PDB file of C-alpha atoms in Angstrom:
ATOM      1  CA  MET A 821    -130.398  58.048 -82.431  1.00 38.00           C
ATOM      2  CA  ARG A 822    -132.860  58.148 -80.313  1.00 35.00           C
ATOM      3  CA  LYS A 823    -134.936  55.300 -82.378  1.00 35.00           C
ATOM      4  CA  TRP A 824    -131.723  53.139 -81.517  1.00 33.00           C
ATOM      5  CA  ILE A 825    -131.783  54.110 -77.817  1.00 30.00           C
ATOM      6  CA  ILE A 826    -136.134  52.839 -77.556  1.00 29.00           C
ATOM      7  CA  VAL A 827    -134.984  49.079 -79.072  1.00 29.00           C
ATOM      8  CA  VAL A 828    -132.602  49.545 -77.058  1.00 29.00           C
ATOM      9  CA  VAL A 829    -134.538  49.478 -73.263  1.00 29.00           C
ATOM     10  CA  LEU A 830    -137.386  48.127 -74.571  1.00 30.00           C
ATOM     11  CA  ALA A 831    -134.798  44.861 -75.446  1.00 33.00           C
ATOM     12  CA  GLY A 832    -134.094  46.086 -71.651  1.00 35.00           C
ATOM     13  CA  VAL A 833    -137.101  45.796 -70.517  1.00 31.00           C
ATOM     14  CA  ALA A 834    -139.066  42.380 -72.497  1.00 34.00           C
ATOM     15  CA  GLY A 835    -135.059  40.113 -70.480  1.00 36.00           C
ATOM     16  CA  VAL A 836    -135.022  36.513 -71.532  1.00 36.00           C
ATOM     17  CA  GLY A 837    -135.599  35.816 -75.016  1.00 37.00           C
ATOM     18  CA  ALA A 838    -135.282  38.833 -76.298  1.00 35.00           C
ATOM     19  CA  PHE A 839    -133.131  40.750 -78.554  1.00 34.00           C
ATOM     20  CA  LEU A 840    -131.034  43.422 -78.795  1.00 35.00           C
ATOM     21  CA  TRP A 841    -130.392  45.247 -81.597  1.00 31.00           C
ATOM     22  CA  LEU A 842    -126.004  45.947 -81.811  1.00 35.00           C
ATOM     23  CA  GLY A 843    -125.969  48.149 -85.410  1.00 36.00           C
ATOM     24  CA  SER A 844    -128.058  46.249 -88.134  1.00 34.00           C
ATOM     25  CA  GLU A 845    -127.851  42.884 -86.602  1.00 43.00           C
ATOM     26  CA  PRO A 846    -129.632  41.694 -84.151  1.00 47.00           C
ATOM     27  CA  ALA A 847    -128.167  40.267 -80.513  1.00 73.00           C
ATOM     28  CA  PRO A 848    -129.875  36.760 -78.699  1.00 86.00           C
ATOM     29  CA  ARG A 849    -130.175  35.978 -76.133  1.00 90.00           C
ATOM     30  CA  ALA A 850    -131.450  32.920 -74.761  1.00 95.00           C
ATOM     31  CA  ALA A 851    -135.109  32.109 -73.451  1.00 93.00           C
ATOM     32  CA  VAL A 852    -134.579  29.552 -71.373  1.00 96.00           C
ATOM     33  CA  LEU A 853    -130.572  30.401 -68.568  1.00 97.00           C
ATOM     34  CA  ARG A 854    -129.438  28.620 -65.544  1.00 97.00           C
ATOM     35  CA  ALA A 855    -126.414  29.899 -64.518  1.00 97.00           C
ATOM     36  CA  GLU A 856    -124.720  28.531 -61.857  1.00 97.00           C
ATOM     37  CA  SER A 857    -121.143  30.571 -59.712  1.00 96.00           C
ATOM     38  CA  GLY A 858    -118.279  29.069 -58.540  1.00 95.00           C
ATOM     39  CA  THR A 859    -117.835  26.776 -55.641  1.00 95.00           C
ATOM     40  CA  ALA A 860    -114.651  26.234 -53.497  1.00 95.00           C
ATOM     41  CA  HIS A 861    -114.881  22.167 -55.870  1.00 95.00           C
ATOM     42  CA  TYR A 862    -112.380  24.421 -58.444  1.00 96.00           C
ATOM     43  CA  ALA A 863    -110.193  26.203 -56.105  1.00 96.00           C
ATOM     44  CA  PRO A 864    -107.530  24.770 -57.340  1.00 96.00           C
ATOM     45  CA  ILE A 865    -108.356  26.547 -60.080  1.00 97.00           C
ATOM     46  CA  ALA A 866    -108.966  29.906 -59.187  1.00 98.00           C
ATOM     47  CA  THR A 867    -107.224  31.340 -60.429  1.00 98.00           C
ATOM     48  CA  ARG A 868    -104.102  32.158 -63.314  1.00 97.00           C
ATOM     49  CA  VAL A 869    -101.723  32.199 -61.387  1.00 97.00           C
ATOM     50  CA  LEU A 870    -102.747  28.768 -60.155  1.00 97.00           C
ATOM     51  CA  ASP A 871    -103.423  27.727 -64.111  1.00 97.00           C
ATOM     52  CA  PRO A 872    -101.552  29.308 -66.341  1.00 97.00           C
ATOM     53  CA  GLN A 873    -101.581  26.704 -69.485  1.00 96.00           C
ATOM     54  CA  PRO A 874    -103.736  28.051 -72.258  1.00 97.00           C
ATOM     55  CA  LEU A 875    -107.130  26.035 -73.615  1.00 97.00           C
ATOM     56  CA  THR A 876    -106.610  24.703 -76.948  1.00 97.00           C
ATOM     57  CA  VAL A 877    -108.918  23.228 -79.475  1.00 97.00           C
ATOM     58  CA  ALA A 878    -107.626  20.123 -79.139  1.00 97.00           C
ATOM     59  CA  GLU A 879    -107.804  19.912 -75.146  1.00 96.00           C
ATOM     60  CA  MET A 880    -111.573  20.785 -75.407  1.00 97.00           C
ATOM     61  CA  PHE A 881    -113.034  19.905 -78.598  1.00 97.00           C
ATOM     62  CA  PRO A 882    -111.128  16.288 -78.385  1.00 94.00           C
ATOM     63  CA  GLY A 883    -113.644  14.515 -80.823  1.00 94.00           C
ATOM     64  CA  PRO A 884    -116.015  14.527 -83.688  1.00 97.00           C
ATOM     65  CA  SER A 885    -119.251  14.723 -81.882  1.00 98.00           C
ATOM     66  CA  VAL A 886    -120.472  15.217 -78.745  1.00 98.00           C
ATOM     67  CA  SER A 887    -123.369  12.798 -77.009  1.00 97.00           C
ATOM     68  CA  ALA A 888    -126.018  12.665 -74.705  1.00 97.00           C
ATOM     69  CA  GLY A 889    -128.922   9.451 -75.270  1.00 95.00           C
ATOM     70  CA  THR A 890    -129.921   8.622 -77.347  1.00 92.00           C
ATOM     71  CA  THR A 891    -128.944  12.839 -80.154  1.00 95.00           C
ATOM     72  CA  SER A 892    -125.771  12.823 -81.393  1.00 97.00           C
ATOM     73  CA  LEU A 893    -124.603  16.676 -82.545  1.00 98.00           C
ATOM     74  CA  ALA A 894    -121.654  16.426 -84.875  1.00 98.00           C
ATOM     75  CA  LEU A 895    -118.351  19.706 -84.701  1.00 98.00           C
ATOM     76  CA  ARG A 896    -118.995  21.419 -87.133  1.00 97.00           C
ATOM     77  CA  THR A 897    -116.772  24.726 -86.663  1.00 97.00           C
ATOM     78  CA  THR A 898    -113.797  25.567 -83.769  1.00 98.00           C
ATOM     79  CA  GLU A 899    -112.373  29.209 -83.262  1.00 97.00           C
ATOM     80  CA  THR A 900    -109.965  31.048 -80.503  1.00 98.00           C
ATOM     81  CA  LEU A 901    -111.164  34.620 -80.367  1.00 98.00           C
ATOM     82  CA  ALA A 902    -107.296  36.946 -77.807  1.00 97.00           C
ATOM     83  CA  ASP A 903    -110.216  39.331 -77.918  1.00 97.00           C
ATOM     84  CA  CYS A 904    -112.334  38.724 -75.179  1.00 98.00           C
ATOM     85  CA  ALA A 905    -114.629  40.958 -76.104  1.00 96.00           C
ATOM     86  CA  GLU A 906    -115.904  39.926 -80.625  1.00 96.00           C
ATOM     87  CA  ALA A 907    -117.684  36.914 -78.150  1.00 97.00           C
ATOM     88  CA  ALA A 908    -120.612  38.686 -75.843  1.00 96.00           C
ATOM     89  CA  TRP A 909    -122.181  41.546 -75.907  1.00 95.00           C
ATOM     90  CA  GLY A 910    -123.654  44.332 -73.410  1.00 94.00           C
ATOM     91  CA  SER A 911    -122.781  43.696 -69.978  1.00 95.00           C
ATOM     92  CA  ALA A 912    -121.110  40.173 -71.066  1.00 96.00           C
ATOM     93  CA  GLU A 913    -118.374  41.510 -72.173  1.00 95.00           C
ATOM     94  CA  ASP A 914    -117.801  45.181 -69.420  1.00 95.00           C
ATOM     95  CA  VAL A 915    -116.975  42.345 -67.426  1.00 97.00           C
ATOM     96  CA  LEU A 916    -114.500  41.439 -69.092  1.00 97.00           C
ATOM     97  CA  GLY A 917    -111.141  43.398 -68.030  1.00 94.00           C
ATOM     98  CA  GLY A 918    -107.936  39.951 -67.585  1.00 96.00           C
ATOM     99  CA  CYS A 919    -110.560  37.723 -70.225  1.00 98.00           C
ATOM    100  CA  THR A 920    -107.437  36.273 -72.377  1.00 98.00           C
ATOM    101  CA  GLN A 921    -109.588  33.747 -74.451  1.00 98.00           C
ATOM    102  CA  VAL A 922    -112.800  32.791 -75.229  1.00 98.00           C
ATOM    103  CA  LEU A 923    -112.629  29.548 -77.412  1.00 98.00           C
ATOM    104  CA  ARG A 924    -116.130  28.677 -79.222  1.00 98.00           C
ATOM    105  CA  ALA A 925    -117.393  25.483 -80.718  1.00 98.00           C
ATOM    106  CA  ARG A 926    -119.838  24.690 -83.163  1.00 98.00           C
ATOM    107  CA  TYR A 927    -122.139  21.961 -83.429  1.00 98.00           C
ATOM    108  CA  GLU A 928    -124.946  20.364 -85.089  1.00 97.00           C
ATOM    109  CA  THR A 929    -127.081  17.763 -84.789  1.00 96.00           C
ATOM    110  CA  GLU A 930    -126.865  15.405 -88.441  1.00 93.00           C
ATOM    111  CA  ASP A 931    -130.890  16.346 -89.138  1.00 92.00           C
ATOM    112  CA  GLY A 932    -129.879  19.761 -88.830  1.00 93.00           C
ATOM    113  CA  ALA A 933    -132.020  20.054 -86.519  1.00 94.00           C
ATOM    114  CA  VAL A 934    -130.862  21.897 -83.620  1.00 96.00           C
ATOM    115  CA  SER A 935    -127.737  23.794 -83.136  1.00 97.00           C
ATOM    116  CA  GLY A 936    -125.177  23.974 -80.681  1.00 97.00           C
ATOM    117  CA  GLN A 937    -122.353  26.817 -79.938  1.00 98.00           C
ATOM    118  CA  PHE A 938    -120.277  25.958 -76.418  1.00 98.00           C
ATOM    119  CA  LEU A 939    -117.727  28.927 -75.162  1.00 98.00           C
ATOM    120  CA  ILE A 940    -115.272  28.740 -72.497  1.00 98.00           C
ATOM    121  CA  PHE A 941    -113.435  31.799 -71.778  1.00 98.00           C
ATOM    122  CA  ASN A 942    -109.949  31.944 -69.329  1.00 98.00           C
ATOM    123  CA  LEU A 943    -110.762  34.730 -66.961  1.00 98.00           C
ATOM    124  CA  ALA A 944    -107.755  36.659 -64.493  1.00 98.00           C
ATOM    125  CA  ASP A 945    -109.545  34.551 -61.462  1.00 98.00           C
ATOM    126  CA  SER A 946    -112.772  32.915 -60.035  1.00 98.00           C
ATOM    127  CA  ALA A 947    -113.759  36.446 -58.665  1.00 98.00           C
ATOM    128  CA  ALA A 948    -114.052  37.484 -62.615  1.00 98.00           C
ATOM    129  CA  ALA A 949    -115.492  34.304 -63.010  1.00 98.00           C
ATOM    130  CA  ASP A 950    -118.732  35.360 -61.641  1.00 98.00           C
ATOM    131  CA  ARG A 951    -118.309  39.022 -62.581  1.00 98.00           C
ATOM    132  CA  LEU A 952    -119.580  37.245 -65.777  1.00 98.00           C
ATOM    133  CA  VAL A 953    -122.286  34.427 -64.864  1.00 98.00           C
ATOM    134  CA  ALA A 954    -123.843  37.626 -63.515  1.00 97.00           C
ATOM    135  CA  ALA A 955    -123.454  39.211 -66.300  1.00 97.00           C
ATOM    136  CA  LEU A 956    -124.931  36.310 -69.190  1.00 97.00           C
ATOM    137  CA  LYS A 957    -127.990  35.953 -66.534  1.00 94.00           C
ATOM    138  CA  SER A 958    -129.327  40.212 -65.599  1.00 90.00           C
ATOM    139  CA  GLY A 959    -128.447  41.262 -69.133  1.00 84.00           C
ATOM    140  CA  GLY A 960    -125.592  40.331 -71.919  1.00 91.00           C
ATOM    141  CA  PHE A 961    -124.890  37.688 -73.626  1.00 96.00           C
ATOM    142  CA  VAL A 962    -123.041  35.665 -75.887  1.00 97.00           C
ATOM    143  CA  ARG A 963    -122.451  36.200 -79.891  1.00 96.00           C
ATOM    144  CA  PRO A 964    -123.099  33.646 -82.117  1.00 94.00           C
ATOM    145  CA  ALA A 965    -120.413  31.980 -83.690  1.00 95.00           C
ATOM    146  CA  PRO A 966    -119.810  33.203 -87.432  1.00 94.00           C
ATOM    147  CA  ASP A 967    -121.034  30.137 -89.131  1.00 94.00           C
ATOM    148  CA  THR A 968    -124.706  30.535 -87.090  1.00 95.00           C
ATOM    149  CA  PRO A 969    -127.162  29.019 -89.598  1.00 94.00           C
ATOM    150  CA  ASP A 970    -129.890  31.107 -90.770  1.00 90.00           C
ATOM    151  CA  GLY A 971    -132.376  29.527 -88.584  1.00 91.00           C
ATOM    152  CA  PHE A 972    -130.741  29.341 -84.972  1.00 93.00           C
ATOM    153  CA  ASP A 973    -134.008  30.611 -82.903  1.00 92.00           C
ATOM    154  CA  GLY A 974    -133.132  32.151 -80.127  1.00 91.00           C
ATOM    155  CA  SER A 975    -136.150  32.642 -79.375  1.00 91.00           C
ATOM    156  CA  ARG A 976    -136.672  29.175 -77.971  1.00 93.00           C
ATOM    157  CA  SER A 977    -132.937  28.471 -77.534  1.00 96.00           C
ATOM    158  CA  TRP A 978    -131.320  27.142 -74.042  1.00 97.00           C
ATOM    159  CA  ALA A 979    -128.273  28.091 -72.398  1.00 98.00           C
ATOM    160  CA  GLN A 980    -126.405  26.700 -69.552  1.00 98.00           C
ATOM    161  CA  VAL A 981    -123.501  29.192 -67.592  1.00 98.00           C
ATOM    162  CA  ARG A 982    -120.642  27.722 -65.144  1.00 98.00           C
ATOM    163  CA  GLY A 983    -118.540  29.738 -63.444  1.00 98.00           C
ATOM    164  CA  LEU A 984    -115.351  26.851 -62.729  1.00 98.00           C
ATOM    165  CA  GLY A 985    -112.277  28.245 -61.276  1.00 98.00           C
ATOM    166  CA  HIS A 986    -110.851  31.195 -63.023  1.00 98.00           C
ATOM    167  CA  TYR A 987    -113.061  29.638 -66.326  1.00 98.00           C
ATOM    168  CA  VAL A 988    -116.794  30.511 -68.023  1.00 98.00           C
ATOM    169  CA  THR A 989    -117.858  27.925 -69.726  1.00 98.00           C
ATOM    170  CA  VAL A 990    -121.368  28.472 -71.792  1.00 98.00           C
ATOM    171  CA  SER A 991    -123.456  25.647 -74.035  1.00 98.00           C
ATOM    172  CA  TRP A 992    -126.899  27.224 -76.006  1.00 98.00           C
ATOM    173  CA  VAL A 993    -128.402  24.855 -78.134  1.00 98.00           C
ATOM    174  CA  ALA A 994    -131.778  26.378 -80.175  1.00 96.00           C
ATOM    175  CA  PRO A 995    -133.863  23.791 -82.704  1.00 96.00           C
ATOM    176  CA  VAL A 996    -133.243  25.769 -86.038  1.00 94.00           C
ATOM    177  CA  VAL A 997    -136.355  25.527 -88.633  1.00 80.00           C
ATOM    178  CA  GLN A 998    -138.232  28.080 -86.483  1.00 70.00           C
ATOM    179  CA  GLY A 999    -141.953  26.464 -85.804  1.00 67.00           C
ATOM    180  CA  SER A1000    -140.962  23.691 -84.987  1.00 72.00           C
ATOM    181  CA  GLN A1001    -140.955  21.293 -82.119  1.00 83.00           C
ATOM    182  CA  VAL A1002    -137.464  19.939 -80.478  1.00 89.00           C
ATOM    183  CA  ASP A1003    -137.242  19.070 -77.851  1.00 93.00           C
ATOM    184  CA  LEU A1004    -133.479  20.534 -76.607  1.00 96.00           C
ATOM    185  CA  THR A1005    -133.871  18.059 -73.648  1.00 96.00           C
ATOM    186  CA  TYR A1006    -130.741  16.005 -75.077  1.00 97.00           C
ATOM    187  CA  PRO A1007    -129.355  18.191 -77.067  1.00 97.00           C
ATOM    188  CA  GLN A1008    -128.198  21.191 -73.887  1.00 98.00           C
ATOM    189  CA  VAL A1009    -126.732  17.925 -71.957  1.00 97.00           C
ATOM    190  CA  ALA A1010    -124.552  17.390 -74.411  1.00 98.00           C
ATOM    191  CA  MET A1011    -123.239  20.352 -75.117  1.00 98.00           C
ATOM    192  CA  ASP A1012    -123.185  21.236 -71.363  1.00 98.00           C
ATOM    193  CA  GLY A1013    -120.843  18.381 -70.857  1.00 97.00           C
ATOM    194  CA  LEU A1014    -117.592  19.330 -73.355  1.00 97.00           C
ATOM    195  CA  GLY A1015    -116.902  21.446 -69.808  1.00 97.00           C
ATOM    196  CA  LEU A1016    -116.358  18.751 -68.300  1.00 95.00           C
ATOM    197  CA  VAL A1017    -112.831  18.568 -69.508  1.00 95.00           C
ATOM    198  CA  ILE A1018    -111.168  21.313 -67.509  1.00 95.00           C
ATOM    199  CA  GLN A1019    -111.542  18.591 -64.350  1.00 92.00           C
ATOM    200  CA  ARG A1020    -108.805  17.994 -65.219  1.00 91.00           C
ATOM    201  CA  ARG A1021    -107.078  20.039 -64.729  1.00 93.00           C
ATOM    202  CA  LEU A1022    -108.459  19.862 -61.376  1.00 90.00           C
ATOM    203  CA  VAL A1023    -105.405  16.652 -60.874  1.00 82.00           C
ATOM    204  CA  ARG A1024    -102.456  18.397 -62.697  1.00 73.00           C
TER     205      ARG A1024
END
């Protein structure tokens, strides 16, 4: 037990790019993480009362792929989680009270060199969303999808976290082959662009 506690403390101190061991499996954090809290732009969907319709896979992931620049990532799997804690760990898991659903999708490039994940959390209001953004930035993070490739290199991964009204989106990309030189710029832009779907809810 003492050894497990020491590992957790060391992982927290290491911060960006560290691994927190939960049970026997590591939960990676992004090596490069950008996080943005919500803004007044999303006031029309600042609470679930104002925006009560649940998210659907068809709404969030309508096409077979996403692209940016010269990079395209194909949609591989999607899932809807009613237990939001299944999609997060650490301090992020601790602030999920009132979360009703998480949609998660996994993408990858045609050559399999880059794997990407996109998650969206449906929270009670923008204050709850901002708390989750802060938690994802400060120590907790999302769990990888169950079918994440074994070579997913969390130590070189990039992620973008955004508060969008009462939602939080997380786009996360990583090279799959350890040691390979892969530019993650376009994959990250493509994955992050999935969050633009939420803009449609502003004008409903």
